[in-house]
Coordinates of C-alpha atoms in Angstrom, one line a residue:
Chain A
M5 CA 113.4 80.5 89.1
N6 CA 113.6 77.4 87.0
Q7 CA 115.8 78.1 84.3
K8 CA 114.1 75.7 82.0
D9 CA 111.2 78.1 81.7
I10 CA 110.6 81.7 81.9
I11 CA 106.9 82.3 82.9
S12 CA 106.6 84.9 85.4
M13 CA 108.5 87.7 87.0
N14 CA 107.0 86.8 90.1
D15 CA 109.7 83.8 89.7
M16 CA 112.7 85.7 89.0
S17 CA 115.1 87.1 91.9
K18 CA 117.2 90.3 91.2
E19 CA 119.9 88.6 90.0
E20 CA 118.2 86.5 87.7
I21 CA 116.9 89.4 86.0
L22 CA 120.2 91.4 85.7
N23 CA 121.6 88.0 84.5
I24 CA 119.3 88.2 81.5
L25 CA 119.8 91.9 80.8
G26 CA 123.6 91.2 81.0
L27 CA 123.4 88.7 78.7
A28 CA 121.1 90.7 76.4
R29 CA 123.8 93.5 76.3
R30 CA 126.8 90.8 75.4
I31 CA 124.5 89.6 72.5
E32 CA 123.7 93.1 71.1
N33 CA 127.2 93.4 71.4
T34 CA 128.1 90.2 69.1
S35 CA 128.3 90.4 65.4
E36 CA 125.6 89.0 63.5
E37 CA 127.4 86.5 61.5
E38 CA 128.7 85.2 65.4
K39 CA 125.1 85.3 66.6
L40 CA 124.0 82.7 64.1
K41 CA 125.9 80.2 65.4
F42 CA 124.6 80.4 68.8
L43 CA 121.1 78.3 68.3
H44 CA 122.0 76.9 65.0
G45 CA 120.3 73.7 64.6
K46 CA 117.6 74.4 67.2
I47 CA 114.0 74.7 66.3
V48 CA 111.8 77.0 68.0
S49 CA 107.8 76.7 67.9
T50 CA 105.6 79.7 68.1
L51 CA 102.4 78.8 69.3
F52 CA 100.1 82.1 69.3
F53 CA 96.5 81.1 70.5
E54 CA 95.5 84.9 69.9
P55 CA 96.9 87.3 67.8
S56 CA 100.0 89.5 68.6
T57 CA 102.0 91.3 65.7
R58 CA 104.8 92.6 67.9
T59 CA 105.7 90.1 70.3
K60 CA 105.4 87.0 67.6
M61 CA 107.3 88.8 65.0
S62 CA 110.0 90.0 67.6
F63 CA 110.3 86.4 69.0
E64 CA 110.8 84.9 65.7
S65 CA 113.3 87.6 64.6
A66 CA 115.1 86.8 67.9
A67 CA 115.3 83.0 67.3
Q68 CA 116.3 83.4 63.5
R69 CA 119.2 86.0 64.0
L70 CA 120.4 83.2 66.5
G71 CA 120.5 80.8 63.7
A72 CA 117.4 79.0 65.0
R73 CA 114.5 77.9 62.7
I74 CA 110.7 78.4 63.5
L75 CA 108.1 75.9 63.5
H76 CA 104.9 78.2 62.8
F77 CA 101.7 77.3 64.3
P78 CA 99.3 77.4 61.9
P79 CA 96.2 79.8 62.5
L80 CA 93.9 78.3 65.1
D81 CA 91.0 77.3 62.3
Q82 CA 93.3 75.3 60.6
T83 CA 94.5 73.4 63.8
S84 CA 93.4 70.3 65.6
I85 CA 92.2 72.6 68.4
K86 CA 89.4 73.2 65.7
K87 CA 88.6 69.8 66.3
G88 CA 88.6 69.6 70.4
E89 CA 92.1 68.9 70.8
S90 CA 92.9 70.2 74.3
F91 CA 95.7 72.6 74.9
T92 CA 97.8 70.1 76.9
D93 CA 97.9 67.7 74.0
T94 CA 98.7 70.4 71.8
I95 CA 101.6 71.0 74.0
K96 CA 102.8 67.3 74.4
M97 CA 102.6 67.2 70.6
V98 CA 104.6 70.4 69.7
E99 CA 107.3 69.5 72.3
S100 CA 108.1 66.4 70.2
Y101 CA 108.7 68.6 67.1
S102 CA 110.8 71.3 68.9
D103 CA 113.3 72.4 71.2
V104 CA 111.6 75.3 72.7
I105 CA 108.1 76.5 73.0
I106 CA 106.8 80.1 73.1
V107 CA 103.2 80.6 74.1
R108 CA 100.6 83.3 73.8
H109 CA 97.3 82.5 75.1
P110 CA 94.4 84.1 76.0
H111 CA 94.0 82.4 79.3
D112 CA 95.8 83.4 82.5
G113 CA 98.3 80.6 83.6
A114 CA 98.1 78.6 80.2
A115 CA 102.2 79.2 80.0
R116 CA 102.5 77.6 83.6
L117 CA 100.2 74.7 82.7
A118 CA 102.3 74.5 79.0
A119 CA 105.6 74.2 81.1
N120 CA 104.1 71.5 83.6
T121 CA 103.1 69.6 80.2
S122 CA 106.4 70.0 78.5
E123 CA 109.7 68.5 78.9
K124 CA 110.9 71.1 76.5
P125 CA 111.6 74.7 77.5
V126 CA 108.7 76.9 77.5
L127 CA 108.6 80.5 77.4
N128 CA 105.5 82.9 78.4
A129 CA 104.7 85.5 75.4
G130 CA 101.6 86.5 77.1
D131 CA 98.9 84.6 79.0
G132 CA 95.8 86.6 79.0
S133 CA 96.0 89.3 81.9
N134 CA 98.3 87.6 83.9
Q135 CA 102.3 87.9 82.9
H136 CA 104.0 89.1 79.7
P137 CA 107.7 88.6 81.1
S138 CA 109.5 89.4 77.8
Q139 CA 107.9 92.9 77.7
T140 CA 108.8 93.3 81.4
L141 CA 112.7 92.5 80.6
L142 CA 112.8 94.6 77.7
D143 CA 111.3 97.6 79.3
L144 CA 113.9 97.3 82.4
Y145 CA 116.6 96.7 79.7
T146 CA 115.7 100.0 77.3
I147 CA 115.8 102.0 81.1
M148 CA 119.0 100.5 82.0
E149 CA 120.6 101.1 78.9
E150 CA 119.3 104.9 78.4
K151 CA 119.8 105.7 82.5
G152 CA 123.0 103.3 83.0
T153 CA 121.4 102.0 86.1
L154 CA 118.2 100.8 87.4
K155 CA 118.4 102.0 90.9
N156 CA 116.6 104.8 92.3
I157 CA 114.7 105.6 89.4
S158 CA 111.7 107.8 89.4
I159 CA 109.0 106.6 86.9
A160 CA 105.4 107.7 86.3
F161 CA 103.0 104.9 85.0
V162 CA 100.1 107.0 83.0
G163 CA 97.0 105.7 81.9
D164 CA 95.3 102.2 82.4
L165 CA 96.8 101.2 85.4
K166 CA 93.8 98.7 86.3
Y167 CA 94.0 96.3 83.5
G168 CA 97.5 96.7 82.0
R169 CA 99.9 93.5 82.6
T170 CA 102.8 95.2 81.5
V171 CA 102.6 97.7 84.3
H172 CA 101.8 95.3 86.9
S173 CA 104.9 93.0 86.1
L174 CA 107.3 96.0 85.4
V175 CA 106.2 97.5 88.9
K176 CA 107.0 94.2 90.7
A177 CA 110.3 93.8 88.7
F178 CA 111.3 97.4 89.6
S179 CA 110.4 96.7 93.5
H180 CA 113.9 95.2 93.5
F181 CA 115.7 98.5 92.3
N182 CA 114.4 101.0 95.1
P183 CA 112.1 103.2 92.9
V184 CA 109.9 106.3 93.5
I185 CA 106.6 105.6 91.7
Y186 CA 103.8 107.8 90.2
F187 CA 100.7 106.2 89.3
V188 CA 98.6 108.3 87.3
S189 CA 95.2 107.6 86.1
P190 CA 91.2 108.3 86.1
E191 CA 89.7 107.0 89.3
I192 CA 88.0 103.9 87.5
L193 CA 91.3 102.9 86.3
R194 CA 93.8 102.8 89.3
M195 CA 96.0 100.3 90.1
P196 CA 94.6 97.1 92.0
Q197 CA 94.9 97.8 95.8
Y198 CA 96.7 94.5 96.6
L199 CA 99.7 95.5 94.4
L200 CA 99.9 99.0 96.0
D201 CA 99.7 96.7 99.4
D202 CA 102.7 94.9 98.2
L203 CA 104.8 98.3 97.5
D204 CA 103.7 99.3 101.2
K205 CA 105.0 96.1 102.5
N206 CA 108.6 96.4 100.7
N207 CA 108.6 100.2 101.6
I208 CA 108.5 101.2 98.0
K209 CA 108.0 105.0 97.7
Y210 CA 104.7 106.0 95.4
E211 CA 101.9 108.6 94.9
V212 CA 98.2 107.8 93.6
L213 CA 97.6 110.7 91.1
E214 CA 95.1 111.9 88.4
D215 CA 97.4 114.6 86.6
F216 CA 100.6 113.9 85.4
R217 CA 102.1 117.3 85.4
E218 CA 102.1 117.0 89.1
C219 CA 105.0 114.7 88.8
L220 CA 106.5 115.6 85.2
E221 CA 109.4 117.5 86.3
K222 CA 110.4 115.2 89.2
I223 CA 110.5 111.7 87.1
D224 CA 113.1 110.1 84.9
V225 CA 111.0 107.6 83.1
F226 CA 107.7 108.6 81.8
Y227 CA 105.8 105.1 80.9
M228 CA 102.6 105.7 79.2
T229 CA 99.8 103.1 78.3
R230 CA 96.8 102.8 76.0
I231 CA 93.3 103.0 77.4
Q232 CA 92.2 99.7 76.4
K233 CA 89.0 99.8 75.2
E234 CA 88.4 96.0 74.7
R235 CA 89.0 95.5 78.6
F236 CA 86.3 97.8 79.5
P237 CA 83.0 95.8 80.9
D238 CA 81.1 98.9 80.1
V239 CA 81.7 101.2 76.9
E240 CA 80.3 104.2 78.9
D241 CA 83.2 104.0 81.4
Y242 CA 85.3 103.9 78.2
E243 CA 84.0 106.9 76.8
K244 CA 84.4 108.9 79.9
V245 CA 88.1 108.3 80.1
K246 CA 89.4 107.9 76.6
G247 CA 91.6 110.6 75.5
V248 CA 92.3 111.7 79.0
Y249 CA 95.8 111.7 78.8
I250 CA 97.6 112.7 75.6
I251 CA 101.1 114.0 75.5
N252 CA 102.6 116.3 72.9
R253 CA 105.5 118.7 72.4
E254 CA 103.5 121.5 74.0
N255 CA 102.7 119.6 77.2
I256 CA 105.9 117.8 77.8
I257 CA 108.9 119.7 76.1
G258 CA 110.9 121.9 78.3
K259 CA 108.4 120.9 81.2
C260 CA 110.3 117.9 82.0
K261 CA 113.8 116.6 82.8
E262 CA 116.4 117.1 79.7
D263 CA 116.8 113.3 80.0
M264 CA 113.4 112.2 80.8
I265 CA 112.6 108.9 78.3
I266 CA 109.1 108.3 77.4
L267 CA 108.3 104.3 76.7
H268 CA 105.0 102.6 75.6
P269 CA 104.4 99.2 75.1
L270 CA 102.6 99.8 71.9
P271 CA 100.4 99.8 70.0
R272 CA 99.7 103.3 70.7
V273 CA 96.6 105.1 69.3
D274 CA 96.4 108.8 70.4
E275 CA 98.2 109.0 74.0
I276 CA 101.5 109.9 72.6
S277 CA 101.3 112.5 69.7
T278 CA 103.4 112.0 66.8
D279 CA 104.9 115.5 67.0
L280 CA 106.9 113.5 70.0
D281 CA 108.5 111.4 68.1
N282 CA 111.4 112.8 66.8
T283 CA 112.4 114.3 70.1
K284 CA 115.4 112.8 72.3
H285 CA 112.5 112.0 74.8
A286 CA 111.0 109.7 72.8
L287 CA 112.4 106.0 73.4
Y288 CA 109.2 103.7 72.4
F289 CA 110.5 102.5 69.2
K290 CA 113.9 101.6 70.5
Q291 CA 112.1 100.0 73.4
A292 CA 110.3 97.6 70.6
K293 CA 113.7 97.2 69.0
N294 CA 115.4 96.0 72.4
G295 CA 112.7 93.1 72.3
I296 CA 115.2 91.4 69.9
P297 CA 118.5 91.0 72.3
V298 CA 115.9 90.3 75.4
R299 CA 114.6 87.8 73.6
Q300 CA 117.4 86.2 72.5
A301 CA 118.6 86.0 76.1
M302 CA 115.9 84.4 77.2
L303 CA 115.9 81.9 74.8
M304 CA 119.6 81.5 75.0
T305 CA 119.1 81.0 79.1
V306 CA 116.2 78.3 78.7
L307 CA 118.1 76.3 76.2
N308 CA 120.9 76.8 78.4
K309 CA 123.6 77.7 75.8
I310 CA 125.0 80.4 78.2
E311 CA 128.0 78.9 80.4
N312 CA 128.5 82.0 82.2
I313 CA 125.8 84.3 82.0
C314 CA 127.6 87.6 82.6
K315 CA 126.1 89.4 85.5
M316 CA 125.5 93.0 85.2
E317 CA 126.8 95.4 88.1
V318 CA 124.1 97.7 88.8
Q319 CA 125.6 101.2 89.4
Chain B
M15 CA 77.6 65.1 124.5
E16 CA 80.3 62.8 125.7
L17 CA 77.4 60.3 126.0
Q18 CA 76.3 60.6 122.4
I19 CA 79.7 60.4 121.2
T20 CA 80.8 57.1 123.0
A21 CA 77.7 55.7 121.8
L22 CA 79.1 55.3 118.4
K23 CA 80.4 52.0 117.7
N24 CA 82.7 52.7 115.0
G25 CA 83.0 56.2 112.6
I26 CA 84.1 59.5 113.1
V27 CA 83.1 62.4 115.0
I28 CA 83.9 65.7 113.7
D29 CA 84.2 68.2 116.7
H30 CA 84.6 71.8 117.5
I31 CA 83.1 73.0 114.0
P32 CA 82.4 76.7 113.8
I33 CA 78.9 77.2 113.5
E34 CA 78.5 78.5 110.0
K35 CA 80.7 75.6 108.6
T36 CA 78.6 72.8 109.9
F37 CA 76.5 72.3 107.0
P38 CA 79.0 73.1 104.6
I39 CA 81.0 70.4 106.1
V40 CA 77.8 68.1 105.6
E41 CA 77.8 69.0 102.0
I42 CA 81.4 68.3 100.9
L43 CA 81.2 64.9 102.5
H44 CA 77.8 64.2 100.8
L45 CA 76.4 63.1 103.8
R46 CA 72.9 63.8 102.6
E47 CA 73.2 60.6 100.6
Y48 CA 75.0 58.6 103.0
G49 CA 73.2 55.5 104.1
E50 CA 74.5 54.7 107.9
I51 CA 73.2 57.0 110.7
V52 CA 74.4 60.7 110.5
T53 CA 74.3 63.1 113.3
V54 CA 74.6 66.9 112.9
A55 CA 74.2 69.0 116.0
C56 CA 74.4 72.7 116.0
N57 CA 74.8 75.7 118.5
L58 CA 76.0 73.3 121.2
K59 CA 77.9 75.1 124.2
S60 CA 81.4 75.5 123.3
S61 CA 84.2 76.9 126.0
S62 CA 86.5 77.8 123.2
L63 CA 83.8 78.7 120.4
G64 CA 80.9 80.0 122.6
K65 CA 78.9 77.7 120.2
K66 CA 79.9 75.0 117.9
G67 CA 78.8 72.5 115.7
L68 CA 79.3 68.4 115.7
I69 CA 78.9 65.7 113.3
K70 CA 78.7 62.2 114.1
I71 CA 79.3 59.9 111.2
E72 CA 78.6 55.8 111.5
D73 CA 81.1 53.7 109.9
R74 CA 82.7 56.0 107.9
S75 CA 86.4 57.2 107.5
L76 CA 87.4 60.0 105.8
G77 CA 90.0 60.3 102.7
E78 CA 93.1 62.8 102.5
N79 CA 91.0 64.8 99.8
E80 CA 88.2 64.8 102.1
L81 CA 90.6 65.9 105.4
G82 CA 92.3 68.4 103.0
E83 CA 88.8 69.9 102.1
I84 CA 87.6 70.1 105.9
A85 CA 91.1 71.6 106.9
I86 CA 90.5 74.3 104.2
L87 CA 86.7 75.4 105.5
A88 CA 87.5 75.1 109.2
P89 CA 91.0 74.2 110.0
D90 CA 90.8 74.2 113.9
V91 CA 87.9 71.3 114.0
T92 CA 88.8 68.0 116.0
I93 CA 88.3 64.5 114.3
N94 CA 87.9 61.5 116.4
I95 CA 88.1 58.4 115.2
I96 CA 85.9 55.7 117.1
E97 CA 86.5 52.2 117.2
N98 CA 84.5 49.6 119.5
F99 CA 83.0 52.7 121.6
K100 CA 86.1 54.2 122.1
V101 CA 88.0 57.1 120.9
V102 CA 91.2 55.7 119.5
K103 CA 92.5 58.8 117.5
K104 CA 92.3 62.5 117.7
I105 CA 93.5 64.2 114.4
K106 CA 94.2 67.7 114.4
L107 CA 94.2 69.2 110.7
A108 CA 97.0 71.0 109.0
I109 CA 96.2 72.8 105.9
P110 CA 98.6 71.2 103.6
N111 CA 101.0 73.7 101.7
E112 CA 99.9 72.3 98.2
I113 CA 96.2 71.8 97.7
T114 CA 95.5 70.1 94.2
G115 CA 91.9 69.4 92.8
L116 CA 89.9 71.2 95.9
I117 CA 89.5 74.6 95.3
K118 CA 87.9 76.2 92.3
C119 CA 90.1 79.2 90.7
N120 CA 87.4 82.3 91.1
N121 CA 89.3 83.8 87.9
N122 CA 87.1 82.6 84.9
K123 CA 90.0 83.6 82.8
C124 CA 92.0 81.0 84.3
I125 CA 93.3 77.8 82.5
S126 CA 92.2 75.5 85.1
N127 CA 88.5 76.7 84.4
H128 CA 89.0 75.8 80.6
E129 CA 91.1 72.4 80.7
E130 CA 90.6 69.2 82.0
I131 CA 93.2 69.1 84.7
E132 CA 93.2 69.3 88.5
S133 CA 93.3 72.9 90.0
K134 CA 96.2 73.6 92.4
F135 CA 96.7 76.1 95.1
I136 CA 100.1 76.8 97.1
K137 CA 99.2 78.0 100.8
I138 CA 100.6 81.3 101.7
V139 CA 100.4 83.0 104.8
D140 CA 99.7 86.9 104.7
E141 CA 99.7 89.0 107.8
D142 CA 98.7 85.7 109.8
K143 CA 95.8 85.1 107.1
I144 CA 96.1 82.2 105.4
K145 CA 95.7 82.5 101.6
Y146 CA 95.8 80.5 98.3
K147 CA 97.7 81.5 95.4
C148 CA 96.6 79.5 92.3
F149 CA 99.7 77.8 90.7
Y150 CA 98.7 78.9 87.3
C151 CA 97.0 82.2 87.2
E152 CA 98.6 83.3 90.2
R153 CA 95.4 84.9 91.4
V154 CA 95.1 84.9 95.6
I155 CA 92.3 84.0 97.0
A156 CA 91.1 85.0 100.7
E157 CA 89.7 82.3 102.7
N158 CA 86.1 83.8 102.6
E159 CA 86.2 83.6 98.8
I160 CA 86.9 80.0 98.5
E161 CA 85.0 77.8 96.1
L162 CA 85.5 74.0 96.5
K163 CA 85.2 71.8 93.4
P164 CA 82.8 68.9 93.7
L165 CA 84.6 65.9 94.6

């Protein structure tokens, strides 16, 4: 991986992933006062070409807690985009104003184009349905913090596996750590075959299921996703599958491993009942909180602020 | 056929073209609009292909982009350069590792279809099959899904 940018999990080796996670832990264990010195004097631009509340706030909070200042991209209707400025021209303009650029864009590959255009580092905060590496890294970080390892984890991905980029990236990243994977979805939302082919090539064990109860007692991680209405070309198809997976105290508690954790990239709609929120299994809010140290680690990595990035040993 | 090739004083002969790729090559080289003599032959006997296509073009050379496009469409063709009625050079095409500006990404949401930039693909070999990965959106395109950009 070019450490100047973080664009795609496909660029990252196992070692590079572990470096980021190890750095995130080190940052988390540093005092707030000390952290403020890490990026003092740096300016971070957040270019969000589509709305994203959590990712934007999380990146901005991460940067500010490291002492950086934020240069906000105005709402699109108040920018030169409205006048017809190209994306690459916008990037060239912003790179002269800031030390690092965080890009969110509705088109696949926009972050890569930004990185190619800019001399300054670029972080991908989600490009269309392609990649969302900060989400993948915070998912991995949460699992590692809770389980103490990323190796040999049994994980079920449940819900929209066809359109969910978070699942696609996480599966790819997890392939470094010998997981056992259960893909649970309605038939029309199954994992794309090319991703299953990749798993076959790498000898990763997986099963394709339609009912999560078939794997519930075997898994360490239950990764729930929202069935995304906005992704369906045909609303009738959405109506057929909406609400197909809803988990609550009744169908989870006592039926899974004692230490099974439930993750969700959020926002949720109705797929995780709020009656699970106060159980030891519910880790989705902690997962969102973990976005801060992970995104801080990403910022420090691309800004070359780490002399010796600590390497975490996988047990 | 040998006689026809040697009858060309200066130009190019593209030989051993798979039949179905003959007219696509005519299209990508814009030979309909070309002012000199163009001979397009189909269903010629071929020991290696069974039947083959052949294109003969008077007073024409091929640029790097054109060679790249032909290589992507039909990598096993032979290009004969003719000078003074003689074959002075035979070019075996090779698909470059990076293909810039030639292939259109078939992902409508790819940034390369929305910005004024050249497309860029990386050649990958997957189980002996050549595929092309979009540098920007990472979509992998199989050989039979290729759509060339207009030159």
